[in-house]
C-alpha cells in the first residue's frame, strides 16, 4: 500500500505568568498538545531547561515514538513470520548531547524490548523479526541518529 499520510497537531503555550517572555526566568514552559479526537497531552521542557518534570517533554515524546513504532512494526513482522507474541515491553533510552551553543542532538537511542513468545521454536524468528521491524519503522527511518536494538526473547511458561 503506497500513499501519503498527513498528520496535524496543535501545540498551545499556556505558560504566560502575566509578563510573557520578558525574561528567561519569567515564563513557564507549559504546553498543551492536542490532536482532534484524542485526550490533550500536558507537556513542558525537560527539567534542566526550566521545565516541569511531571509533564511530557519533546525528548520523552521522541523516545516514546521510536519505542512504539518499533513495537507495532515488530508485532506485524512476527505475524508474517508465524511468531506468536504474548508479551512485549521496552525499556528504551536515548542519549542527547548539548552542543554548547544552545542546541544539541540525539546521538543514539537503544530499544530494549523484552518479548514473550508461545514456543521455544519461535525464538530465532522472534529475534530476526527485530531487523524487519526496524526497516519498517517510519519513525526510525526519519531520524538521523542510530536506533539500536538489544532484545530479550522469553518463552511463556518457562
mmCIF file of C-alpha atoms in Angstrom:
data_model
loop_
_atom_site.group_PDB
_atom_site.id
_atom_site.type_symbol
_atom_site.label_atom_id
_atom_site.label_comp_id
_atom_site.label_asym_id
_atom_site.label_seq_id
_atom_site.Cartn_x
_atom_site.Cartn_y
_atom_site.Cartn_z
ATOM 1 C CA UNK A 1 0.000 0.000 0.000
ATOM 2 C CA UNK A 2 1.554 3.270 -1.109
ATOM 3 C CA UNK A 3 0.319 6.664 -0.122
ATOM 4 C CA UNK A 4 0.904 9.882 1.683
ATOM 5 C CA UNK A 5 -0.323 10.421 5.207
ATOM 6 C CA UNK A 6 -0.573 13.859 6.769
ATOM 7 C CA UNK A 7 -0.694 14.456 10.490
ATOM 8 C CA UNK A 8 -1.684 17.556 12.400
ATOM 9 C CA UNK A 9 -1.060 18.542 15.963
ATOM 10 C CA UNK A 10 -1.898 21.730 17.820
ATOM 11 C CA UNK A 11 0.654 22.953 20.392
ATOM 12 C CA UNK A 12 -0.510 25.788 22.641
ATOM 13 C CA UNK A 13 1.805 27.568 25.043
ATOM 14 C CA UNK A 14 -0.002 28.020 28.365
ATOM 15 C CA UNK A 15 2.911 29.362 30.405
ATOM 16 C CA UNK A 16 2.400 33.127 30.380
ATOM 17 C CA UNK A 17 2.754 34.242 34.008
ATOM 18 C CA UNK A 18 1.490 37.726 33.211
ATOM 19 C CA UNK A 19 4.630 39.245 31.704
ATOM 20 C CA UNK A 20 5.116 36.958 28.698
ATOM 21 C CA UNK A 21 8.701 36.291 27.724
ATOM 22 C CA UNK A 22 10.056 39.431 29.361
ATOM 23 C CA UNK A 23 12.959 37.352 30.727
ATOM 24 C CA UNK A 24 14.258 33.791 30.540
ATOM 25 C CA UNK A 25 13.052 33.013 34.065
ATOM 26 C CA UNK A 26 9.763 34.894 33.720
ATOM 27 C CA UNK A 27 7.684 32.343 31.857
ATOM 28 C CA UNK A 28 6.585 28.774 32.328
ATOM 29 C CA UNK A 29 7.352 26.162 29.687
ATOM 30 C CA UNK A 30 3.833 24.661 29.945
ATOM 31 C CA UNK A 31 2.359 23.471 26.654
ATOM 32 C CA UNK A 32 -0.821 21.630 25.748
ATOM 33 C CA UNK A 33 -0.526 19.287 22.776
ATOM 34 C CA UNK A 34 -3.767 18.298 21.061
ATOM 35 C CA UNK A 35 -4.898 16.126 18.204
ATOM 36 C CA UNK A 36 -8.594 16.181 17.311
ATOM 37 C CA UNK A 37 -10.468 13.328 18.923
ATOM 38 C CA UNK A 38 -7.713 12.456 21.430
ATOM 39 C CA UNK A 39 -7.044 13.487 25.033
ATOM 40 C CA UNK A 40 -4.856 16.548 25.440
ATOM 41 C CA UNK A 41 -1.260 15.928 26.471
ATOM 42 C CA UNK A 42 0.347 18.102 29.151
ATOM 43 C CA UNK A 43 3.872 18.939 28.022
ATOM 44 C CA UNK A 44 6.795 21.127 29.021
ATOM 45 C CA UNK A 45 10.532 21.420 28.586
ATOM 46 C CA UNK A 46 12.769 18.902 30.322
ATOM 47 C CA UNK A 47 13.721 19.872 33.899
ATOM 48 C CA UNK A 48 17.298 21.009 33.010
ATOM 49 C CA UNK A 49 15.708 23.541 30.635
ATOM 50 C CA UNK A 50 13.439 25.032 33.313
ATOM 51 C CA UNK A 51 10.572 22.677 32.531
ATOM 52 C CA UNK A 52 8.072 20.795 34.632
ATOM 53 C CA UNK A 53 9.351 17.241 35.214
ATOM 54 C CA UNK A 54 5.776 15.971 35.735
ATOM 55 C CA UNK A 55 4.889 16.707 32.107
ATOM 56 C CA UNK A 56 5.966 15.066 28.848
ATOM 57 C CA UNK A 57 8.840 16.826 27.089
ATOM 58 C CA UNK A 58 9.912 16.682 23.418
ATOM 59 C CA UNK A 59 12.729 14.266 24.213
ATOM 60 C CA UNK A 60 10.326 11.893 26.009
ATOM 61 C CA UNK A 61 7.939 12.072 23.077
ATOM 62 C CA UNK A 62 10.657 11.285 20.519
ATOM 63 C CA UNK A 63 11.823 8.287 22.533
ATOM 64 C CA UNK A 64 8.218 7.123 23.002
ATOM 65 C CA UNK A 65 7.556 7.458 19.255
ATOM 66 C CA UNK A 66 10.589 5.317 18.409
ATOM 67 C CA UNK A 67 9.696 2.689 21.003
ATOM 68 C CA UNK A 68 6.040 2.421 19.987
ATOM 69 C CA UNK A 69 6.777 2.462 16.259
ATOM 70 C CA UNK A 70 9.227 -0.421 16.674
ATOM 71 C CA UNK A 71 6.727 -2.310 18.839
ATOM 72 C CA UNK A 72 3.933 -2.007 16.265
ATOM 73 C CA UNK A 73 6.243 -2.830 13.346
ATOM 74 C CA UNK A 74 7.615 -5.782 15.293
ATOM 75 C CA UNK A 75 4.187 -7.263 16.002
ATOM 76 C CA UNK A 76 3.423 -7.096 12.272
ATOM 77 C CA UNK A 77 6.765 -8.722 11.414
ATOM 78 C CA UNK A 78 6.034 -11.517 13.893
ATOM 79 C CA UNK A 79 2.619 -12.209 12.389
ATOM 80 C CA UNK A 80 4.238 -12.534 8.977
ATOM 81 C CA UNK A 81 6.962 -14.826 10.389
ATOM 82 C CA UNK A 82 4.482 -17.045 12.239
ATOM 83 C CA UNK A 83 5.713 -15.944 15.651
ATOM 84 C CA UNK A 84 3.047 -15.704 18.353
ATOM 85 C CA UNK A 85 3.880 -12.861 20.754
ATOM 86 C CA UNK A 86 2.014 -12.824 24.064
ATOM 87 C CA UNK A 87 4.021 -10.125 25.841
ATOM 88 C CA UNK A 88 6.152 -7.116 24.913
ATOM 89 C CA UNK A 89 7.652 -4.314 26.954
ATOM 90 C CA UNK A 90 10.532 -1.990 26.211
ATOM 91 C CA UNK A 91 12.942 -0.063 28.422
ATOM 92 C CA UNK A 92 14.192 2.406 25.821
ATOM 93 C CA UNK A 93 16.855 5.033 26.480
ATOM 94 C CA UNK A 94 18.305 7.851 24.460
ATOM 95 C CA UNK A 95 21.435 9.966 24.580
ATOM 96 C CA UNK A 96 21.110 13.641 23.716
ATOM 97 C CA UNK A 97 24.218 15.826 23.707
ATOM 98 C CA UNK A 98 24.152 19.615 24.015
ATOM 99 C CA UNK A 99 26.415 21.479 21.612
ATOM 100 C CA UNK A 100 27.324 24.407 23.885
ATOM 101 C CA UNK A 101 25.602 26.920 21.592
ATOM 102 C CA UNK A 102 22.068 26.444 22.948
ATOM 103 C CA UNK A 103 21.235 23.432 20.780
ATOM 104 C CA UNK A 104 22.060 19.788 20.623
ATOM 105 C CA UNK A 105 21.018 16.490 19.120
ATOM 106 C CA UNK A 106 20.276 12.902 19.936
ATOM 107 C CA UNK A 107 23.289 10.673 19.290
ATOM 108 C CA UNK A 108 21.531 7.344 19.697
ATOM 109 C CA UNK A 109 18.524 5.543 21.047
ATOM 110 C CA UNK A 110 18.669 1.998 22.386
ATOM 111 C CA UNK A 111 15.482 -0.048 22.457
ATOM 112 C CA UNK A 112 15.487 -2.966 24.885
ATOM 113 C CA UNK A 113 12.366 -4.916 24.015
ATOM 114 C CA UNK A 114 11.544 -7.911 26.173
ATOM 115 C CA UNK A 115 9.342 -10.195 24.123
ATOM 116 C CA UNK A 116 7.490 -13.290 25.255
ATOM 117 C CA UNK A 117 6.576 -15.896 22.630
ATOM 118 C CA UNK A 118 4.497 -19.052 22.995
ATOM 119 C CA UNK A 119 7.020 -21.629 21.800
ATOM 120 C CA UNK A 120 10.781 -22.198 22.052
ATOM 121 C CA UNK A 121 10.854 -22.948 18.302
ATOM 122 C CA UNK A 122 9.902 -19.297 17.650
ATOM 123 C CA UNK A 123 12.864 -17.699 19.443
ATOM 124 C CA UNK A 124 15.173 -17.375 16.413
ATOM 125 C CA UNK A 125 12.440 -15.946 14.195
ATOM 126 C CA UNK A 126 11.362 -13.607 17.003
ATOM 127 C CA UNK A 127 14.920 -12.309 17.250
ATOM 128 C CA UNK A 128 15.240 -11.870 13.474
ATOM 129 C CA UNK A 129 11.906 -10.009 13.310
ATOM 130 C CA UNK A 130 13.532 -7.032 15.058
ATOM 131 C CA UNK A 131 15.599 -6.293 11.936
ATOM 132 C CA UNK A 132 12.464 -6.337 9.764
ATOM 133 C CA UNK A 133 10.638 -4.128 12.257
ATOM 134 C CA UNK A 134 13.497 -1.632 12.153
ATOM 135 C CA UNK A 135 13.270 -1.472 8.350
ATOM 136 C CA UNK A 136 9.522 -0.837 8.550
ATOM 137 C CA UNK A 137 9.518 1.706 11.401
ATOM 138 C CA UNK A 138 8.518 5.077 9.928
ATOM 139 C CA UNK A 139 9.965 6.995 12.854
ATOM 140 C CA UNK A 140 13.352 5.202 12.904
ATOM 141 C CA UNK A 141 13.604 5.827 9.168
ATOM 142 C CA UNK A 142 13.021 9.540 9.779
ATOM 143 C CA UNK A 143 15.788 10.301 12.276
ATOM 144 C CA UNK A 144 19.464 10.978 11.616
ATOM 145 C CA UNK A 145 20.928 9.066 14.551
ATOM 146 C CA UNK A 146 21.410 5.397 15.375
ATOM 147 C CA UNK A 147 18.484 3.398 16.746
ATOM 148 C CA UNK A 148 19.858 0.173 18.180
ATOM 149 C CA UNK A 149 18.045 -2.889 19.497
ATOM 150 C CA UNK A 150 19.014 -5.114 22.394
ATOM 151 C CA UNK A 151 16.129 -7.592 22.510
ATOM 152 C CA UNK A 152 15.458 -10.339 25.003
ATOM 153 C CA UNK A 153 13.207 -13.183 23.920
ATOM 154 C CA UNK A 154 11.407 -15.250 26.560
ATOM 155 C CA UNK A 155 9.172 -18.297 26.188
ATOM 156 C CA UNK A 156 5.824 -18.265 28.007
ATOM 157 C CA UNK A 157 5.676 -20.781 30.826
ATOM 158 C CA UNK A 158 9.441 -21.237 31.039
#
